[in-house]
Amino acid sequence: MTANLKSAVLSNLEDYHISQEYGFVISDPLAQLPPSFEAWTVLGKDAANLMELKEIREHVHKLPLLNYEKLESYRELSLAHSCLSIITACYVWQNGDIGVPQKIPKNLAVPLMGVSERLGLKPIICHHNTVISNWQNIECDGPLGVTNGQLIMETPGGENSQLFWLVTIEIEKAFAQAIQPILDAIRFAESEDKDGLKASLENVFVVIKKMTETFHKMKGLNSRVFFDEIRPFLNGWNRSNSALPGLIYEGVSEDPLEFNGGNAAQSPAIQSIDSLLGVRHSPGKTHRYRASTLC
C-alpha cells in the first residue's frame, strides 16, 4: 500500500470517527453540553444517584422539552445520546421489574429519538453511549485506562460500575493498534501475499492478546453488583423481556416500540475482528445484539 493510499484510507476512517490512537473510542469527548442543554447534562450526571433514591422519575417529569436540532457536532450529539439514554434507563428501571412504566415521557422520547436518528443509533442504552463516548481522563496527559479514567455519565453500581465500564473502554482503545494490521491483512489477502497476510494476522493476534490481558482487570468486579445492579440497568424492552415487551415513546409513536439494550456483542472492536476472520453468527440472541446498536 503506497503512502498516499494509506493516508487516504486513514483519512476516510477519521470521517467515521475512527483513529489509530483510540480506535472506535471517541477521542476527547465532550463532558458538558452547550448551556441551553444544561438540564440534560445535570440530570444525566445525577441520574444513577437519583435512581437509587427512587427520585429520578419526579425529576424527569420536570425536564423541559428541549430542541435537539440545535445540537451541531458529532461530539455534542454523542454526549446528548449518553445523557438521554442513561436518564431513560434510570427512569424505566427505577423500581426494577416492579411498576415498570408503559411509556417514556415526551420530554425524553422526542429528543432521544431525534438524536438517535441523527447518529444512526437506537434510542436506548447501548455500547456507544456507555463506552465509546462516555469517558474522560483524570490527568489530561496520562493514558486512557482504569487508573486514569472516569465516566462522564455514571450508571448504577458505584465503584463496580466504574471498574466495569473503564475496563471495557480500555479494551476498546487497545483495539486501535489492530487497525493498521487489519487493513494490511485485507490488502495482502487480495494480492494473495501469504507471507504478508501471515505477518499481519500475527500482529492482530498480539492486539487480541493485549485486549484479553486488559479484560483480566475485571477480576475486581463484584459479581453480585454486576448481576443485581449493572446488568438489569442494561435491559431492553422487547418481547423476550417478560417484564417489559415494549415501550411507547410519547410524541413519537402511539404503539409500543421494541429495542434491545446494551451488550458487549455491540462492541465495534469485537465485530471488526469477527469480520476479518470470517466469523459468522447463527440467528439468535447474539446475532440480534450485534445488529441492535445501529438503526
Coordinates of C-alpha atoms in Angstrom, one line a residue, residues 26-249:
I26 CA -14.2 9.0 20.6
S27 CA -11.0 11.0 21.3
D28 CA -11.6 13.9 23.7
P29 CA -15.4 13.5 24.1
L30 CA -17.4 16.4 25.5
A31 CA -18.2 16.4 29.2
Q32 CA -20.7 19.3 29.0
L33 CA -23.4 20.1 26.6
P34 CA -24.0 23.7 25.5
P35 CA -25.6 25.9 28.2
S36 CA -29.1 25.6 26.6
F37 CA -28.9 21.9 27.3
E38 CA -27.6 22.1 30.8
A39 CA -30.7 20.4 32.2
W40 CA -29.8 17.2 30.3
T41 CA -26.2 17.3 31.5
V42 CA -27.0 17.9 35.1
L43 CA -29.7 15.2 35.3
G44 CA -27.6 12.8 33.3
K45 CA -24.7 13.0 35.7
D46 CA -27.0 12.6 38.7
A47 CA -29.4 10.0 37.2
A48 CA -27.8 6.9 38.8
N49 CA -27.9 8.5 42.2
L50 CA -31.5 9.6 41.8
M51 CA -32.4 6.2 40.6
E52 CA -31.0 4.7 43.8
L53 CA -33.0 7.2 45.9
K54 CA -36.2 6.3 43.8
E55 CA -36.4 10.0 42.8
I56 CA -35.4 10.0 39.1
R57 CA -39.0 9.9 37.8
E58 CA -40.1 13.1 39.5
H59 CA -37.0 14.9 38.2
V60 CA -37.7 13.6 34.6
H61 CA -41.3 15.0 34.8
K62 CA -39.8 18.4 35.5
L63 CA -37.5 18.4 32.5
P64 CA -38.2 20.9 29.7
L65 CA -38.7 19.7 26.2
L66 CA -35.5 21.0 24.5
N67 CA -34.9 21.4 20.8
Y68 CA -32.3 18.7 19.9
E69 CA -32.0 20.2 16.4
K70 CA -29.8 22.9 17.9
L71 CA -27.1 20.4 18.6
E72 CA -24.4 20.6 16.0
S73 CA -21.3 18.5 16.3
Y74 CA -20.9 14.7 16.5
R75 CA -19.5 15.1 20.0
E76 CA -22.5 17.1 21.1
L77 CA -24.9 14.5 19.7
S78 CA -22.9 11.7 21.3
L79 CA -23.0 13.3 24.7
A80 CA -26.7 14.1 24.3
H81 CA -27.4 10.5 23.4
S82 CA -25.5 9.3 26.5
C83 CA -27.4 11.8 28.8
L84 CA -30.8 10.9 27.4
S85 CA -30.3 7.1 27.2
I86 CA -29.0 6.9 30.7
I87 CA -31.7 9.1 32.1
T88 CA -34.3 6.9 30.2
A89 CA -32.9 3.7 31.6
C90 CA -32.8 5.0 35.1
Y91 CA -36.4 6.2 34.7
V92 CA -37.7 2.9 33.4
W93 CA -35.8 0.6 35.8
Q94 CA -36.1 2.8 38.9
N95 CA -38.0 0.1 40.8
G96 CA -36.6 -2.9 39.0
D97 CA -39.3 -5.1 37.4
I98 CA -42.0 -3.7 39.7
G99 CA -44.1 -0.8 38.5
V100 CA -42.4 -0.5 35.1
P101 CA -43.9 2.4 33.2
Q102 CA -45.6 1.9 29.9
K103 CA -44.3 4.9 28.2
I104 CA -41.3 7.2 28.0
P105 CA -42.4 10.9 28.6
K106 CA -42.4 13.2 25.6
N107 CA -39.7 15.4 27.0
L108 CA -37.3 12.4 26.9
A109 CA -38.7 10.4 24.0
V110 CA -38.8 13.1 21.3
P111 CA -35.2 14.3 21.7
L112 CA -33.8 10.8 22.3
M113 CA -35.4 9.6 19.1
G114 CA -34.2 12.7 17.1
V115 CA -30.7 12.5 18.4
S116 CA -30.6 8.7 17.7
E117 CA -31.7 9.2 14.1
R118 CA -29.0 11.8 13.5
L119 CA -26.3 9.4 14.9
G120 CA -27.7 6.3 13.3
L121 CA -28.2 4.6 16.7
K122 CA -31.1 3.1 18.6
P123 CA -33.0 5.2 21.1
I124 CA -31.9 3.1 24.1
I125 CA -28.9 2.4 26.3
C126 CA -26.1 0.8 24.2
H127 CA -22.4 0.2 23.8
H128 CA -21.9 3.6 22.1
N129 CA -23.4 5.7 24.9
T130 CA -21.9 3.8 27.8
V131 CA -18.4 3.1 26.4
I132 CA -17.5 4.8 23.1
S133 CA -18.3 8.3 24.2
N134 CA -18.5 8.1 28.0
W135 CA -15.0 8.7 29.3
Q136 CA -12.6 11.3 30.4
N137 CA -9.0 11.3 31.8
I138 CA -8.3 12.4 35.3
E139 CA -4.9 13.6 34.3
C140 CA -5.1 15.1 30.9
D141 CA -1.6 14.0 29.8
G142 CA -2.0 10.5 31.2
P143 CA -3.1 7.3 29.3
L144 CA -6.7 6.4 29.0
G145 CA -7.4 3.5 31.3
V146 CA -8.7 2.2 34.6
T147 CA -6.1 4.1 36.7
N148 CA -6.5 7.4 34.9
G149 CA -10.1 7.4 33.8
Q150 CA -13.6 8.3 34.9
L151 CA -17.0 8.2 33.4
I152 CA -18.8 11.3 32.2
M153 CA -22.2 9.8 32.9
E154 CA -22.3 7.3 35.8
T155 CA -24.5 4.2 35.8
P156 CA -25.9 2.2 38.8
G157 CA -23.3 0.1 40.6
G158 CA -21.0 2.7 42.2
E159 CA -17.3 1.8 42.1
N160 CA -18.0 -1.6 40.5
S161 CA -19.8 0.2 37.6
Q162 CA -16.8 2.5 37.2
L163 CA -14.5 -0.6 37.0
F164 CA -16.7 -2.4 34.6
W165 CA -17.0 0.4 32.1
L166 CA -13.4 1.7 32.4
V167 CA -12.0 -1.8 31.7
T168 CA -14.4 -2.1 28.7
I169 CA -13.3 1.3 27.4
E170 CA -9.6 0.3 27.8
I171 CA -10.3 -2.9 25.8
E172 CA -11.8 -0.8 23.0
K173 CA -8.9 1.5 23.0
A174 CA -6.4 -1.4 22.9
F175 CA -8.0 -2.5 19.6
A176 CA -6.8 0.7 18.0
Q177 CA -3.4 -1.0 17.4
A178 CA -5.1 -3.6 15.2
I179 CA -6.5 -1.2 12.7
Q180 CA -3.4 -0.9 10.5
P181 CA -2.7 -4.7 10.6
I182 CA -6.3 -5.4 9.6
L183 CA -6.0 -3.0 6.7
D184 CA -2.7 -4.7 5.7
A185 CA -4.2 -8.2 6.1
I186 CA -7.1 -7.3 3.7
R187 CA -4.6 -5.9 1.2
F188 CA -2.3 -9.0 1.4
A189 CA -5.3 -11.3 1.1
E190 CA -6.5 -9.6 -2.0
S191 CA -3.0 -9.8 -3.6
E192 CA -2.5 -13.4 -2.4
D193 CA 0.6 -12.4 -0.5
K194 CA 0.7 -15.3 2.1
D195 CA 3.7 -14.1 3.9
G196 CA 2.4 -10.6 4.3
L197 CA -1.0 -11.9 5.4
K198 CA 0.6 -14.2 8.0
A199 CA 2.6 -11.3 9.4
S200 CA -0.5 -9.0 9.6
L201 CA -2.6 -11.7 11.3
E202 CA 0.2 -12.3 13.8
N203 CA 0.1 -8.5 14.6
V204 CA -3.6 -8.7 15.1
F205 CA -3.2 -11.6 17.4
V206 CA -0.8 -9.5 19.5
V207 CA -3.5 -6.9 19.9
I208 CA -6.2 -9.5 20.8
K209 CA -3.8 -10.9 23.4
K210 CA -3.5 -7.3 24.9
M211 CA -7.3 -6.9 24.9
T212 CA -7.6 -10.3 26.7
E213 CA -5.0 -9.2 29.3
T214 CA -6.9 -6.0 29.9
F215 CA -10.1 -7.9 30.4
H216 CA -8.5 -9.7 33.3
K217 CA -8.7 -6.4 35.2
M218 CA -12.4 -7.2 35.6
K219 CA -11.3 -9.6 38.4
G220 CA -12.0 -6.9 41.0
L221 CA -15.7 -6.7 39.9
N222 CA -18.2 -7.8 42.4
S223 CA -20.4 -10.4 40.6
R224 CA -23.4 -9.6 42.8
V225 CA -23.3 -5.9 41.9
F226 CA -23.0 -6.8 38.3
F227 CA -25.9 -9.2 38.1
D228 CA -28.2 -7.2 40.5
E229 CA -27.4 -3.6 39.5
I230 CA -25.4 -3.2 36.4
R231 CA -26.8 -5.9 34.1
P232 CA -30.6 -5.1 34.8
F233 CA -29.9 -1.5 34.0
L234 CA -28.8 -2.5 30.5
N235 CA -32.0 -4.5 29.8
G236 CA -34.0 -3.5 26.7
W237 CA -37.7 -3.6 26.1
N238 CA -38.9 -6.3 23.7
R239 CA -41.0 -9.5 23.6
S240 CA -38.1 -11.5 25.0
N241 CA -38.3 -9.4 28.2
S242 CA -41.5 -10.5 30.0
A243 CA -41.3 -7.5 32.4
L244 CA -41.4 -5.0 29.5
P245 CA -42.3 -6.3 26.0
G246 CA -42.2 -2.7 24.6
L247 CA -42.5 1.0 25.5
I248 CA -44.5 3.8 24.0
Y249 CA -42.2 6.7 23.0

